[in-house]
Amino acid sequence: MKKAFVSIYVLLILLIFGLTISFISGENETNFDSVQSLYNKRIAMYEAESFLNIFVKEKNINKSTSLKEILANFDHRSEITIEKADDKGKIKEKDAKLIFIKASYKNTVGNAILTYRLGDDGKISPIYKKVY
C-alpha cells in the first residue's frame, strides 16, 4: 500500500514538473515574438528618423536636391513613403511646411513628422519633430 502512495506522489510530482516546463517554454516563445516585434518597430522608427535627418542636411547643403534623389541614395531595409503638406489645415505655423515619413518594416510601422520653415538663406529650420 505504501508503494502505491509513493508511486502516486511521484506521478503527481512529475505531472506538476511537466506542466511547469511546458508553461515556461510557452512563455519563452511569446516573449521572443514580442521582443522581435519591438525590434522591428525600432528599425522602422530609426529609418524614418534617419531619412528626416538626411533630408534636412541635404536640403541645407544643396537646395535643388529632391526627395526622390535622397530616397534613392538612402540605404534602407524598410519601405518608405513620403507625404508633404503645405495647406493651412494641417499646419498652425505661418509659412511652415510639413513632411510625413512612414517606414514599414516586417509588418511594423515607424512614423516621423517634421514641421519646418525655410529661412532667408534657403536653409531648413525645424519647428517640430516627432518620431513614433
mmCIF file of N, CA and C in Angstrom:
data_model
loop_
_atom_site.group_PDB
_atom_site.id
_atom_site.type_symbol
_atom_site.label_atom_id
_atom_site.label_comp_id
_atom_site.label_asym_id
_atom_site.label_seq_id
_atom_site.Cartn_x
_atom_site.Cartn_y
_atom_site.Cartn_z
ATOM 1 N N MET A 1 0.817 -1.188 0.000
ATOM 2 C CA MET A 1 0.000 0.000 0.000
ATOM 3 C C MET A 1 0.866 1.260 0.000
ATOM 4 N N LYS A 2 1.971 1.225 0.752
ATOM 5 C CA LYS A 2 2.863 2.371 0.789
ATOM 6 C C LYS A 2 3.495 2.605 -0.580
ATOM 7 N N LYS A 3 3.789 1.538 -1.297
ATOM 8 C CA LYS A 3 4.403 1.672 -2.612
ATOM 9 C C LYS A 3 3.432 2.347 -3.592
ATOM 10 N N ALA A 4 2.154 2.076 -3.438
ATOM 11 C CA ALA A 4 1.147 2.692 -4.311
ATOM 12 C C ALA A 4 1.080 4.199 -4.055
ATOM 13 N N PHE A 5 1.088 4.599 -2.783
ATOM 14 C CA PHE A 5 1.064 6.031 -2.466
ATOM 15 C C PHE A 5 2.321 6.735 -2.948
ATOM 16 N N VAL A 6 3.463 6.075 -2.807
ATOM 17 C CA VAL A 6 4.729 6.650 -3.260
ATOM 18 C C VAL A 6 4.704 6.820 -4.779
ATOM 19 N N SER A 7 4.220 5.826 -5.486
ATOM 20 C CA SER A 7 4.178 5.938 -6.949
ATOM 21 C C SER A 7 3.170 7.005 -7.388
ATOM 22 N N ILE A 8 2.052 7.143 -6.667
ATOM 23 C CA ILE A 8 1.086 8.212 -6.998
ATOM 24 C C ILE A 8 1.712 9.573 -6.747
ATOM 25 N N TYR A 9 2.408 9.730 -5.626
ATOM 26 C CA TYR A 9 3.084 11.001 -5.336
ATOM 27 C C TYR A 9 4.140 11.322 -6.393
ATOM 28 N N VAL A 10 4.899 10.334 -6.791
ATOM 29 C CA VAL A 10 5.914 10.526 -7.824
ATOM 30 C C VAL A 10 5.258 10.944 -9.135
ATOM 31 N N LEU A 11 4.146 10.300 -9.501
ATOM 32 C CA LEU A 11 3.435 10.663 -10.728
ATOM 33 C C LEU A 11 2.878 12.083 -10.646
ATOM 34 N N LEU A 12 2.347 12.475 -9.499
ATOM 35 C CA LEU A 12 1.843 13.853 -9.331
ATOM 36 C C LEU A 12 2.971 14.878 -9.425
ATOM 37 N N ILE A 13 4.080 14.571 -8.820
ATOM 38 C CA ILE A 13 5.232 15.490 -8.890
ATOM 39 C C ILE A 13 5.726 15.600 -10.325
ATOM 40 N N LEU A 14 5.785 14.470 -11.036
ATOM 41 C CA LEU A 14 6.203 14.514 -12.442
ATOM 42 C C LEU A 14 5.200 15.277 -13.299
ATOM 43 N N LEU A 15 3.919 15.146 -13.005
ATOM 44 C CA LEU A 15 2.896 15.893 -13.737
ATOM 45 C C LEU A 15 3.058 17.398 -13.526
ATOM 46 N N ILE A 16 3.233 17.803 -12.301
ATOM 47 C CA ILE A 16 3.429 19.231 -11.998
ATOM 48 C C ILE A 16 4.715 19.742 -12.647
ATOM 49 N N PHE A 17 5.759 18.958 -12.596
ATOM 50 C CA PHE A 17 7.028 19.331 -13.215
ATOM 51 C C PHE A 17 6.865 19.485 -14.736
ATOM 52 N N GLY A 18 6.158 18.556 -15.368
ATOM 53 C CA GLY A 18 5.926 18.634 -16.817
ATOM 54 C C GLY A 18 5.086 19.844 -17.200
ATOM 55 N N LEU A 19 4.051 20.130 -16.423
ATOM 56 C CA LEU A 19 3.219 21.319 -16.701
ATOM 57 C C LEU A 19 4.023 22.605 -16.531
ATOM 58 N N THR A 20 4.882 22.640 -15.543
ATOM 59 C CA THR A 20 5.718 23.820 -15.327
ATOM 60 C C THR A 20 6.669 24.034 -16.494
ATOM 61 N N ILE A 21 7.283 22.971 -16.955
ATOM 62 C CA ILE A 21 8.216 23.069 -18.090
ATOM 63 C C ILE A 21 7.484 23.534 -19.350
ATOM 64 N N SER A 22 6.314 22.981 -19.613
ATOM 65 C CA SER A 22 5.577 23.389 -20.817
ATOM 66 C C SER A 22 5.116 24.842 -20.711
ATOM 67 N N PHE A 23 4.728 25.303 -19.527
ATOM 68 C CA PHE A 23 4.336 26.700 -19.340
ATOM 69 C C PHE A 23 5.509 27.642 -19.579
ATOM 70 N N ILE A 24 6.661 27.292 -19.044
ATOM 71 C CA ILE A 24 7.847 28.145 -19.206
ATOM 72 C C ILE A 24 8.268 28.214 -20.669
ATOM 73 N N SER A 25 8.226 27.098 -21.377
ATOM 74 C CA SER A 25 8.610 27.137 -22.797
ATOM 75 C C SER A 25 7.610 27.955 -23.614
ATOM 76 N N GLY A 26 6.330 27.895 -23.279
ATOM 77 C CA GLY A 26 5.331 28.715 -23.966
ATOM 78 C C GLY A 26 5.548 30.193 -23.713
ATOM 79 N N GLU A 27 5.925 30.548 -22.494
ATOM 80 C CA GLU A 27 6.224 31.947 -22.173
ATOM 81 C C GLU A 27 7.449 32.437 -22.940
ATOM 82 N N ASN A 28 8.448 31.602 -23.116
ATOM 83 C CA ASN A 28 9.639 31.991 -23.863
ATOM 84 C C ASN A 28 9.306 32.283 -25.321
ATOM 85 N N GLU A 29 8.431 31.478 -25.922
ATOM 86 C CA GLU A 29 8.043 31.726 -27.311
ATOM 87 C C GLU A 29 7.300 33.046 -27.438
ATOM 88 N N THR A 30 6.380 33.328 -26.522
ATOM 89 C CA THR A 30 5.628 34.579 -26.541
ATOM 90 C C THR A 30 6.562 35.765 -26.318
ATOM 91 N N ASN A 31 7.493 35.608 -25.401
ATOM 92 C CA ASN A 31 8.445 36.673 -25.118
ATOM 93 C C ASN A 31 9.314 36.956 -26.338
ATOM 94 N N PHE A 32 9.744 35.918 -27.036
ATOM 95 C CA PHE A 32 10.570 36.102 -28.228
ATOM 96 C C PHE A 32 9.791 36.847 -29.308
ATOM 97 N N ASP A 33 8.519 36.511 -29.505
ATOM 98 C CA ASP A 33 7.702 37.185 -30.516
ATOM 99 C C ASP A 33 7.542 38.672 -30.195
ATOM 100 N N SER A 34 7.310 38.996 -28.934
ATOM 101 C CA SER A 34 7.142 40.402 -28.575
ATOM 102 C C SER A 34 8.465 41.169 -28.699
ATOM 103 N N VAL A 35 9.560 40.540 -28.353
ATOM 104 C CA VAL A 35 10.869 41.183 -28.496
ATOM 105 C C VAL A 35 11.180 41.412 -29.973
ATOM 106 N N GLN A 36 10.849 40.447 -30.818
ATOM 107 C CA GLN A 36 11.087 40.569 -32.252
ATOM 108 C C GLN A 36 10.260 41.709 -32.853
ATOM 109 N N SER A 37 8.994 41.834 -32.450
ATOM 110 C CA SER A 37 8.165 42.914 -32.991
ATOM 111 C C SER A 37 8.648 44.276 -32.490
ATOM 112 N N LEU A 38 9.123 44.351 -31.252
ATOM 113 C CA LEU A 38 9.697 45.607 -30.759
ATOM 114 C C LEU A 38 10.967 45.975 -31.523
ATOM 115 N N TYR A 39 11.778 44.988 -31.828
ATOM 116 C CA TYR A 39 12.998 45.225 -32.605
ATOM 117 C C TYR A 39 12.655 45.735 -34.001
ATOM 118 N N ASN A 40 11.647 45.120 -34.652
ATOM 119 C CA ASN A 40 11.234 45.570 -35.977
ATOM 120 C C ASN A 40 10.672 46.988 -35.937
ATOM 121 N N LYS A 41 9.919 47.313 -34.903
ATOM 122 C CA LYS A 41 9.378 48.669 -34.748
ATOM 123 C C LYS A 41 10.523 49.671 -34.574
ATOM 124 N N ARG A 42 11.515 49.292 -33.814
ATOM 125 C CA ARG A 42 12.659 50.181 -33.591
ATOM 126 C C ARG A 42 13.428 50.439 -34.887
ATOM 127 N N ILE A 43 13.568 49.410 -35.727
ATOM 128 C CA ILE A 43 14.235 49.588 -37.016
ATOM 129 C C ILE A 43 13.439 50.548 -37.893
ATOM 130 N N ALA A 44 12.121 50.375 -37.933
ATOM 131 C CA ALA A 44 11.280 51.247 -38.750
ATOM 132 C C ALA A 44 11.355 52.694 -38.259
ATOM 133 N N MET A 45 11.308 52.900 -36.954
ATOM 134 C CA MET A 45 11.407 54.255 -36.407
ATOM 135 C C MET A 45 12.780 54.865 -36.689
ATOM 136 N N TYR A 46 13.830 54.070 -36.552
ATOM 137 C CA TYR A 46 15.186 54.541 -36.802
ATOM 138 C C TYR A 46 15.342 54.993 -38.252
ATOM 139 N N GLU A 47 14.803 54.205 -39.186
ATOM 140 C CA GLU A 47 14.950 54.568 -40.593
ATOM 141 C C GLU A 47 14.124 55.792 -40.956
ATOM 142 N N ALA A 48 12.943 55.935 -40.359
ATOM 143 C CA ALA A 48 12.128 57.133 -40.617
ATOM 144 C C ALA A 48 12.840 58.386 -40.099
ATOM 145 N N GLU A 49 13.384 58.305 -38.892
ATOM 146 C CA GLU A 49 14.093 59.449 -38.330
ATOM 147 C C GLU A 49 15.387 59.735 -39.096
ATOM 148 N N SER A 50 16.088 58.689 -39.502
ATOM 149 C CA SER A 50 17.320 58.876 -40.270
ATOM 150 C C SER A 50 17.039 59.577 -41.586
ATOM 151 N N PHE A 51 15.955 59.186 -42.252
ATOM 152 C CA PHE A 51 15.610 59.834 -43.515
ATOM 153 C C PHE A 51 15.294 61.312 -43.296
ATOM 154 N N LEU A 52 14.595 61.640 -42.224
ATOM 155 C CA LEU A 52 14.314 63.058 -41.929
ATOM 156 C C LEU A 52 15.598 63.840 -41.689
ATOM 157 N N ASN A 53 16.519 63.265 -40.927
ATOM 158 C CA ASN A 53 17.783 63.945 -40.657
ATOM 159 C C ASN A 53 18.593 64.151 -41.932
ATOM 160 N N ILE A 54 18.614 63.133 -42.792
ATOM 161 C CA ILE A 54 19.336 63.259 -44.065
ATOM 162 C C ILE A 54 18.675 64.315 -44.941
ATOM 163 N N PHE A 55 17.342 64.337 -44.942
ATOM 164 C CA PHE A 55 16.601 65.335 -45.717
ATOM 165 C C PHE A 55 16.993 66.755 -45.300
ATOM 166 N N VAL A 56 17.028 67.003 -44.005
ATOM 167 C CA VAL A 56 17.380 68.342 -43.510
ATOM 168 C C VAL A 56 18.815 68.694 -43.885
ATOM 169 N N LYS A 57 19.750 67.767 -43.688
ATOM 170 C CA LYS A 57 21.161 68.043 -44.008
ATOM 171 C C LYS A 57 21.358 68.281 -45.502
ATOM 172 N N GLU A 58 20.758 67.428 -46.339
ATOM 173 C CA GLU A 58 20.924 67.563 -47.791
ATOM 174 C C GLU A 58 20.290 68.850 -48.313
ATOM 175 N N LYS A 59 19.125 69.191 -47.787
ATOM 176 C CA LYS A 59 18.468 70.420 -48.243
ATOM 177 C C LYS A 59 19.231 71.666 -47.791
ATOM 178 N N ASN A 60 19.908 71.601 -46.667
ATOM 179 C CA ASN A 60 20.707 72.737 -46.213
ATOM 180 C C ASN A 60 21.991 72.870 -47.016
ATOM 181 N N ILE A 61 22.510 71.759 -47.555
ATOM 182 C CA ILE A 61 23.728 71.805 -48.368
ATOM 183 C C ILE A 61 23.402 72.133 -49.818
ATOM 184 N N ASN A 62 22.457 71.390 -50.394
ATOM 185 C CA ASN A 62 22.108 71.550 -51.800
ATOM 186 C C ASN A 62 20.589 71.701 -51.907
ATOM 187 N N LYS A 63 20.139 72.907 -52.173
ATOM 188 C CA LYS A 63 18.704 73.196 -52.173
ATOM 189 C C LYS A 63 17.947 72.559 -53.328
ATOM 190 N N SER A 64 18.650 72.158 -54.387
ATOM 191 C CA SER A 64 17.970 71.581 -55.547
ATOM 192 C C SER A 64 17.790 70.069 -55.445
ATOM 193 N N THR A 65 18.268 69.463 -54.373
ATOM 194 C CA THR A 65 18.117 68.026 -54.188
ATOM 195 C C THR A 65 16.649 67.697 -53.922
ATOM 196 N N SER A 66 16.123 66.691 -54.649
ATOM 197 C CA SER A 66 14.721 66.326 -54.453
ATOM 198 C C SER A 66 14.610 65.171 -53.461
ATOM 199 N N LEU A 67 13.399 64.970 -52.977
ATOM 200 C CA LEU A 67 13.147 63.874 -52.042
ATOM 201 C C LEU A 67 13.403 62.519 -52.698
ATOM 202 N N LYS A 68 13.089 62.401 -53.978
ATOM 203 C CA LYS A 68 13.296 61.135 -54.678
ATOM 204 C C LYS A 68 14.781 60.814 -54.795
ATOM 205 N N GLU A 69 15.605 61.829 -55.020
ATOM 206 C CA GLU A 69 17.057 61.603 -55.081
ATOM 207 C C GLU A 69 17.594 61.157 -53.726
ATOM 208 N N ILE A 70 17.115 61.806 -52.677
ATOM 209 C CA ILE A 70 17.574 61.440 -51.334
ATOM 210 C C ILE A 70 17.148 60.012 -51.016
ATOM 211 N N LEU A 71 15.908 59.667 -51.357
ATOM 212 C CA LEU A 71 15.414 58.318 -51.083
ATOM 213 C C LEU A 71 16.157 57.271 -51.901
ATOM 214 N N ALA A 72 16.518 57.600 -53.140
ATOM 215 C CA ALA A 72 17.245 56.645 -53.984
ATOM 216 C C ALA A 72 18.642 56.373 -53.434
ATOM 217 N N ASN A 73 19.254 57.349 -52.805
ATOM 218 C CA ASN A 73 20.604 57.182 -52.256
ATOM 219 C C ASN A 73 20.616 56.736 -50.803
ATOM 220 N N PHE A 74 19.440 56.637 -50.191
ATOM 221 C CA PHE A 74 19.323 56.243 -48.784
ATOM 222 C C PHE A 74 19.310 54.722 -48.687
ATOM 223 N N ASP A 75 20.253 54.162 -47.940
ATOM 224 C CA ASP A 75 20.345 52.712 -47.766
ATOM 225 C C ASP A 75 19.362 52.294 -46.673
ATOM 226 N N HIS A 76 18.254 51.694 -47.085
ATOM 227 C CA HIS A 76 17.218 51.346 -46.111
ATOM 228 C C HIS A 76 16.703 49.932 -46.344
ATOM 229 N N ARG A 77 16.198 49.338 -45.257
ATOM 230 C CA ARG A 77 15.635 47.990 -45.321
ATOM 231 C C ARG A 77 14.114 48.019 -45.359
ATOM 232 N N SER A 78 13.526 49.144 -45.018
ATOM 233 C CA SER A 78 12.080 49.232 -44.958
ATOM 234 C C SER A 78 11.526 49.976 -46.168
ATOM 235 N N GLU A 79 10.233 49.855 -46.350
ATOM 236 C CA GLU A 79 9.564 50.572 -47.434
ATOM 237 C C GLU A 79 9.168 51.952 -46.906
ATOM 238 N N ILE A 80 9.645 52.987 -47.574
ATOM 239 C CA ILE A 80 9.436 54.350 -47.092
ATOM 240 C C ILE A 80 8.476 55.086 -48.017
ATOM 241 N N THR A 81 7.468 55.718 -47.422
ATOM 242 C CA THR A 81 6.561 56.589 -48.174
ATOM 243 C C THR A 81 6.668 57.995 -47.603
ATOM 244 N N ILE A 82 6.549 58.970 -48.485
ATOM 245 C CA ILE A 82 6.738 60.374 -48.113
ATOM 246 C C ILE A 82 5.484 61.152 -48.474
ATOM 247 N N GLU A 83 5.021 61.971 -47.542
ATOM 248 C CA GLU A 83 3.906 62.871 -47.800
ATOM 249 C C GLU A 83 4.339 64.272 -47.413
ATOM 250 N N LYS A 84 4.016 65.223 -48.281
ATOM 251 C CA LYS A 84 4.310 66.628 -47.993
ATOM 252 C C LYS A 84 2.990 67.378 -47.891
ATOM 253 N N ALA A 85 2.949 68.372 -47.036
ATOM 254 C CA ALA A 85 1.740 69.178 -46.886
ATOM 255 C C ALA A 85 2.131 70.643 -46.750
ATOM 256 N N ASP A 86 1.419 71.483 -47.470
ATOM 257 C CA ASP A 86 1.625 72.922 -47.357
ATOM 258 C C ASP A 86 0.331 73.641 -46.990
ATOM 259 N N ASP A 87 -0.765 72.887 -46.866
ATOM 260 C CA ASP A 87 -2.049 73.540 -46.617
ATOM 261 C C ASP A 87 -2.153 74.004 -45.164
ATOM 262 N N LYS A 88 -2.984 74.992 -44.947
ATOM 263 C CA LYS A 88 -3.107 75.609 -43.626
ATOM 264 C C LYS A 88 -3.950 74.770 -42.665
ATOM 265 N N GLY A 89 -4.664 73.765 -43.166
ATOM 266 C CA GLY A 89 -5.484 72.939 -42.292
ATOM 267 C C GLY A 89 -4.659 72.072 -41.363
ATOM 268 N N LYS A 90 -3.498 71.626 -41.809
ATOM 269 C CA LYS A 90 -2.666 70.728 -41.010
ATOM 270 C C LYS A 90 -1.581 71.471 -40.230
ATOM 271 N N ILE A 91 -1.213 72.647 -40.698
ATOM 272 C CA ILE A 91 -0.084 73.371 -40.103
ATOM 273 C C ILE A 91 -0.596 74.651 -39.461
ATOM 274 N N LYS A 92 -0.227 74.857 -38.210
ATOM 275 C CA LYS A 92 -0.665 76.052 -37.497
ATOM 276 C C LYS A 92 0.326 77.206 -37.642
ATOM 277 N N GLU A 93 1.574 76.884 -37.920
ATOM 278 C CA GLU A 93 2.610 77.908 -38.044
ATOM 279 C C GLU A 93 2.496 78.630 -39.384
ATOM 280 N N LYS A 94 2.851 79.895 -39.393
ATOM 281 C CA LYS A 94 2.815 80.679 -40.620
ATOM 282 C C LYS A 94 4.049 80.364 -41.472
ATOM 283 N N ASP A 95 3.851 80.198 -42.772
ATOM 284 C CA ASP A 95 4.915 79.907 -43.744
ATOM 285 C C ASP A 95 5.685 78.624 -43.418
ATOM 286 N N ALA A 96 5.032 77.675 -42.808
ATOM 287 C CA ALA A 96 5.689 76.416 -42.455
ATOM 288 C C ALA A 96 5.256 75.322 -43.416
ATOM 289 N N LYS A 97 6.105 74.306 -43.520
ATOM 290 C CA LYS A 97 5.827 73.151 -44.361
ATOM 291 C C LYS A 97 5.916 71.905 -43.502
ATOM 292 N N LEU A 98 5.241 70.861 -43.945
ATOM 293 C CA LEU A 98 5.197 69.619 -43.184
ATOM 294 C C LEU A 98 5.627 68.472 -44.079
ATOM 295 N N ILE A 99 6.431 67.587 -43.523
ATOM 296 C CA ILE A 99 6.795 66.365 -44.229
ATOM 297 C C ILE A 99 6.528 65.204 -43.280
ATOM 298 N N PHE A 100 5.871 64.169 -43.807
ATOM 299 C CA PHE A 100 5.489 62.993 -43.031
ATOM 300 C C PHE A 100 6.141 61.774 -43.670
ATOM 301 N N ILE A 101 6.928 61.045 -42.896
ATOM 302 C CA ILE A 101 7.636 59.860 -43.374
ATOM 303 C C ILE A 101 7.030 58.631 -42.689
ATOM 304 N N LYS A 102 6.715 57.630 -43.494
ATOM 305 C CA LYS A 102 6.188 56.369 -42.968
ATOM 306 C C LYS A 102 7.101 55.246 -43.449
ATOM 307 N N ALA A 103 7.716 54.543 -42.501
ATOM 308 C CA ALA A 103 8.614 53.433 -42.825
ATOM 309 C C ALA A 103 7.967 52.130 -42.362
ATOM 310 N N SER A 104 7.752 51.202 -43.294
ATOM 311 C CA SER A 104 7.152 49.900 -42.976
ATOM 312 C C SER A 104 8.236 48.833 -43.051
ATOM 313 N N TYR A 105 8.382 48.080 -41.959
ATOM 314 C CA TYR A 105 9.387 47.023 -41.900
ATOM 315 C C TYR A 105 8.793 45.803 -41.208
ATOM 316 N N LYS A 106 8.637 44.724 -41.942
ATOM 317 C CA LYS A 106 8.135 43.443 -41.414
ATOM 318 C C LYS A 106 6.877 43.621 -40.565
ATOM 319 N N ASN A 107 5.838 44.164 -41.153
ATOM 320 C CA ASN A 107 4.524 44.351 -40.526
ATOM 321 C C ASN A 107 4.523 45.317 -39.348
ATOM 322 N N THR A 108 5.526 46.153 -39.235
ATOM 323 C CA THR A 108 5.522 47.218 -38.234
ATOM 324 C C THR A 108 5.748 48.538 -38.954
ATOM 325 N N VAL A 109 5.274 49.601 -38.351
ATOM 326 C CA VAL A 109 5.336 50.913 -38.990
ATOM 327 C C VAL A 109 5.985 51.899 -38.038
ATOM 328 N N GLY A 110 6.912 52.685 -38.575
ATOM 329 C CA GLY A 110 7.512 53.783 -37.847
ATOM 330 C C GLY A 110 7.198 55.077 -38.580
ATOM 331 N N ASN A 111 6.791 56.090 -37.848
ATOM 332 C CA ASN A 111 6.414 57.365 -38.450
ATOM 333 C C ASN A 111 7.315 58.475 -37.928
ATOM 334 N N ALA A 112 7.534 59.454 -38.784
ATOM 335 C CA ALA A 112 8.299 60.630 -38.391
ATOM 336 C C ALA A 112 7.640 61.846 -39.033
ATOM 337 N N ILE A 113 7.459 62.897 -38.244
ATOM 338 C CA ILE A 113 6.845 64.130 -38.723
ATOM 339 C C ILE A 113 7.832 65.264 -38.489
ATOM 340 N N LEU A 114 7.966 66.106 -39.494
ATOM 341 C CA LEU A 114 8.823 67.287 -39.382
ATOM 342 C C LEU A 114 8.065 68.490 -39.906
ATOM 343 N N THR A 115 7.918 69.490 -39.075
ATOM 344 C CA THR A 115 7.389 70.780 -39.500
ATOM 345 C C THR A 115 8.578 71.729 -39.533
ATOM 346 N N TYR A 116 8.751 72.391 -40.658
ATOM 347 C CA TYR A 116 9.927 73.231 -40.823
ATOM 348 C C TYR A 116 9.565 74.515 -41.560
ATOM 349 N N ARG A 117 10.480 75.439 -41.476
ATOM 350 C CA ARG A 117 10.339 76.722 -42.162
ATOM 351 C C ARG A 117 11.633 76.972 -42.918
ATOM 352 N N LEU A 118 11.517 77.492 -44.118
ATOM 353 C CA LEU A 118 12.699 77.868 -44.886
ATOM 354 C C LEU A 118 13.132 79.260 -44.456
ATOM 355 N N GLY A 119 14.408 79.389 -44.140
ATOM 356 C CA GLY A 119 14.942 80.674 -43.724
ATOM 357 C C GLY A 119 15.210 81.583 -44.919
ATOM 358 N N ASP A 120 15.688 82.779 -44.646
ATOM 359 C CA ASP A 120 16.007 83.736 -45.712
ATOM 360 C C ASP A 120 17.135 83.222 -46.601
ATOM 361 N N ASP A 121 18.045 82.463 -46.026
ATOM 362 C CA ASP A 121 19.152 81.898 -46.798
ATOM 363 C C ASP A 121 18.781 80.588 -47.491
ATOM 364 N N GLY A 122 17.531 80.137 -47.356
ATOM 365 C CA GLY A 122 17.066 78.920 -48.009
ATOM 366 C C GLY A 122 17.322 77.655 -47.212
ATOM 367 N N LYS A 123 17.841 77.798 -45.998
ATOM 368 C CA LYS A 123 18.113 76.632 -45.166
ATOM 369 C C LYS A 123 16.877 76.267 -44.342
ATOM 370 N N ILE A 124 16.781 74.995 -44.036
ATOM 371 C CA ILE A 124 15.647 74.493 -43.269
ATOM 372 C C ILE A 124 15.899 74.712 -41.786
ATOM 373 N N SER A 125 14.905 75.278 -41.120
ATOM 374 C CA SER A 125 14.956 75.379 -39.666
ATOM 375 C C SER A 125 13.771 74.613 -39.102
ATOM 376 N N PRO A 126 14.030 73.471 -38.435
ATOM 377 C CA PRO A 126 12.942 72.656 -37.896
ATOM 378 C C PRO A 126 12.159 73.390 -36.799
ATOM 379 N N ILE A 127 10.853 73.244 -36.858
ATOM 380 C CA ILE A 127 9.981 73.800 -35.827
ATOM 381 C C ILE A 127 9.540 72.693 -34.866
ATOM 382 N N TYR A 128 9.135 71.578 -35.443
ATOM 383 C CA TYR A 128 8.591 70.470 -34.654
ATOM 384 C C TYR A 128 9.015 69.164 -35.304
ATOM 385 N N LYS A 129 9.445 68.228 -34.476
ATOM 386 C CA LYS A 129 9.856 66.914 -34.984
ATOM 387 C C LYS A 129 9.365 65.854 -34.004
ATOM 388 N N LYS A 130 8.720 64.820 -34.549
ATOM 389 C CA LYS A 130 8.233 63.737 -33.706
ATOM 390 C C LYS A 130 8.435 62.417 -34.439
ATOM 391 N N VAL A 131 8.929 61.434 -33.711
ATOM 392 C CA VAL A 131 9.126 60.089 -34.250
ATOM 393 C C VAL A 131 8.352 59.138 -33.350
ATOM 394 N N TYR A 132 7.512 58.329 -33.975
ATOM 395 C CA TYR A 132 6.726 57.362 -33.201
ATOM 396 C C TYR A 132 6.439 56.125 -34.024
#
